[in-house]
Short mmCIF file of C-alpha atoms in Angstrom, two decimals:
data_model
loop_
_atom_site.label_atom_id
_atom_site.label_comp_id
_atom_site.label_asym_id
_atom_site.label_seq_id
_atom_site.Cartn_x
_atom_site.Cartn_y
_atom_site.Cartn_z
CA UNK O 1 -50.93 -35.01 -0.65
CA UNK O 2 -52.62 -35.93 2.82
CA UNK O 3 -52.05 -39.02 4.97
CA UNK O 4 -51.08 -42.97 3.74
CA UNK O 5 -54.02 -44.75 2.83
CA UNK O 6 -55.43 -47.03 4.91
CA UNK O 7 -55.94 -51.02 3.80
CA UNK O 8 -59.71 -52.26 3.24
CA UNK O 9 -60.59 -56.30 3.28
CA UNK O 10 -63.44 -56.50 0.42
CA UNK O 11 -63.48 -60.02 0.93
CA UNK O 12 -60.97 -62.60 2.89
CA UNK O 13 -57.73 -62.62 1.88
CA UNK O 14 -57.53 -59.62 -0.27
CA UNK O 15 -56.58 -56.36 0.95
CA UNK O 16 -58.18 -52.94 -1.29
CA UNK O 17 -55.12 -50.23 -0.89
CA UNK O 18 -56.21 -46.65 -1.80
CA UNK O 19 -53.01 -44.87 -2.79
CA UNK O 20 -52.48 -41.94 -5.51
CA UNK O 21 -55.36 -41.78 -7.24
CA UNK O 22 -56.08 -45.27 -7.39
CA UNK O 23 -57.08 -48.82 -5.78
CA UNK O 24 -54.39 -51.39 -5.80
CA UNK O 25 -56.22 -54.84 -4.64
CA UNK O 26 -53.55 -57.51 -3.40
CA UNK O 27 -53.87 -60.88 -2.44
CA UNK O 28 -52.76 -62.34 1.10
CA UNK O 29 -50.73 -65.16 -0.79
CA UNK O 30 -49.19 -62.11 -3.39
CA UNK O 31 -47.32 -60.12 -0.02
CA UNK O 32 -43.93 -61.08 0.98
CA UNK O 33 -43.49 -59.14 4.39
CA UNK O 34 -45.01 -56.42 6.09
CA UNK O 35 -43.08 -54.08 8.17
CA UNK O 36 -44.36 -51.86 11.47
CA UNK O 37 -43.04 -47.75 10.52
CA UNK O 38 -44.78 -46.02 13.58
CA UNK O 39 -48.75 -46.37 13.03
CA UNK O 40 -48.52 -47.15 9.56
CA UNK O 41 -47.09 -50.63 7.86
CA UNK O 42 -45.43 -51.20 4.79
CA UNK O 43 -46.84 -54.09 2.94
CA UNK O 44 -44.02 -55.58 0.67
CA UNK O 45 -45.17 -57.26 -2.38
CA UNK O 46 -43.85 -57.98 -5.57
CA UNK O 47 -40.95 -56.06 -5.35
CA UNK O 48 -43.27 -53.11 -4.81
CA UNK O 49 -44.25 -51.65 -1.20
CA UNK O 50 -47.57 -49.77 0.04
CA UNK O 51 -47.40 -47.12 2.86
CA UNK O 52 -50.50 -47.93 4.62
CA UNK O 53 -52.71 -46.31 8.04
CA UNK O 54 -52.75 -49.11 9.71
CA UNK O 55 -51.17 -50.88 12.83
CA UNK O 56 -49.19 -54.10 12.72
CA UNK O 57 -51.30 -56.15 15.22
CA UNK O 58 -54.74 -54.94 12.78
CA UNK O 59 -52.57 -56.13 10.22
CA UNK O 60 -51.77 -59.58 11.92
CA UNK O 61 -55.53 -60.08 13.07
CA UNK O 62 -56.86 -59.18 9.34
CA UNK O 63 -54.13 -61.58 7.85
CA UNK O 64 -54.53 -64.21 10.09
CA UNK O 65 -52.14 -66.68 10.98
CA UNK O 66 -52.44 -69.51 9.54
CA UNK O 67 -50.04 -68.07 6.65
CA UNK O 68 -48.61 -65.60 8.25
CA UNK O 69 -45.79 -65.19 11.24
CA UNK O 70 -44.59 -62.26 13.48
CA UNK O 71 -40.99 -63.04 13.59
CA UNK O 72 -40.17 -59.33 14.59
CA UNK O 73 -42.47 -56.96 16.97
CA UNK O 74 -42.30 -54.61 14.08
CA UNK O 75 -42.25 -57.89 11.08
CA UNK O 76 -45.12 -59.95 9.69
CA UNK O 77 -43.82 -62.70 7.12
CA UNK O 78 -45.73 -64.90 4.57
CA UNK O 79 -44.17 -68.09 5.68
CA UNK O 80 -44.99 -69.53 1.97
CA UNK O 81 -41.97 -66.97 1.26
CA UNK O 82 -39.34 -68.20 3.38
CA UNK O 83 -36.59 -69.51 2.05
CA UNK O 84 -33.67 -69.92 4.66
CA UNK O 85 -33.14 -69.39 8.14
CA UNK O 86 -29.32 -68.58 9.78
CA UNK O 87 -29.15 -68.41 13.34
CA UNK O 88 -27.14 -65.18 14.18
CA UNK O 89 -26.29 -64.68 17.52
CA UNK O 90 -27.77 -66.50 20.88
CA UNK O 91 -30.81 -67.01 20.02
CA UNK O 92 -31.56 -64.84 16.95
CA UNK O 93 -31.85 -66.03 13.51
CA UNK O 94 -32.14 -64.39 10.37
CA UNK O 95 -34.90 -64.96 7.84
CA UNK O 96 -34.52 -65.19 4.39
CA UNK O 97 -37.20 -64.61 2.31
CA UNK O 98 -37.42 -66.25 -1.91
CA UNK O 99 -37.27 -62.39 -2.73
CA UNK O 100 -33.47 -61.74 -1.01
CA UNK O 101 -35.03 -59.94 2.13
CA UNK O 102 -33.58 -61.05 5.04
CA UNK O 103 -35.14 -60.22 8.45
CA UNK O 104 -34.79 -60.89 12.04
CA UNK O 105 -36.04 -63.69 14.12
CA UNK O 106 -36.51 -62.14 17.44
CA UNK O 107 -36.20 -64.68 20.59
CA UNK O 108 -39.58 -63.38 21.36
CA UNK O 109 -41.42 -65.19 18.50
CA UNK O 110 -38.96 -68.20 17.50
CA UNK O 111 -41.14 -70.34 19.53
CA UNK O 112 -44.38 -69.17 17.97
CA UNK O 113 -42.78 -69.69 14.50
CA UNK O 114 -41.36 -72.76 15.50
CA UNK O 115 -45.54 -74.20 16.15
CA UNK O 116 -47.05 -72.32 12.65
CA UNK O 117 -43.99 -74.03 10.35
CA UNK O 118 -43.23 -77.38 12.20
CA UNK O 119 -39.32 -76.32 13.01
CA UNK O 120 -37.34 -77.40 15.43
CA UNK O 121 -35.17 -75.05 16.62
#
């Protein structure tokens, strides 16, 4: 079995995942949300997700952010993908993505969503 795979950028935008005996390429604009699971993330993509060896602030910096927001210390969203937002409590809001998903908006990076999108919060 050995370890998750980790993610490989052939070219920008497009992550090469190596998992089970084969290469799955995706496409920056094709992921929904990534999620942190200790020093691996889980790259959520067409109602599929990839267990890969890498960390969530590689994944940010390889992603970029012009299309992509932390919303969550352990949650990177496509902001193409974002459907809804309902504040929850004090300062929190939930984010709902076109897929169902719904995630939390730390306080922590409201503001820095709040710049990449245009929202006022």
């Amino acid at each position: 079995r050995g370890s998750p795979p980790e993610a490989e950028a052939p070219g920008a935008g497009r992550l090469m995942i190596r998992e089970a005996g084969r290469v799955v390429f995706l496409e920056a604009d094709e992921i929904d949300w990534i999620a942190a699971e200790g020093d691996y993330v889980r790259v959520h993509a067409g109602g599929r997700s990839h267990l890969v060896r890498e960390t969530m602030q590689a994944m940010e910096a390889r992603l970029g952010t012009t299309h992509f927001a932390r919303v969550h210390r352990s949650t990177l969203v496509n902001v193409a993908r974002i459907r809804e937002l309902r504040p929850l409590t004090g300062r929190e809001w939930l984010v709902i993505l076109d897929t169902g998903a719904e995630l939390r908006l730390s306080r922590r990076y409201r503001d820095r969503l709040a710049q990449q999108t245009g929202l006022e919060f």
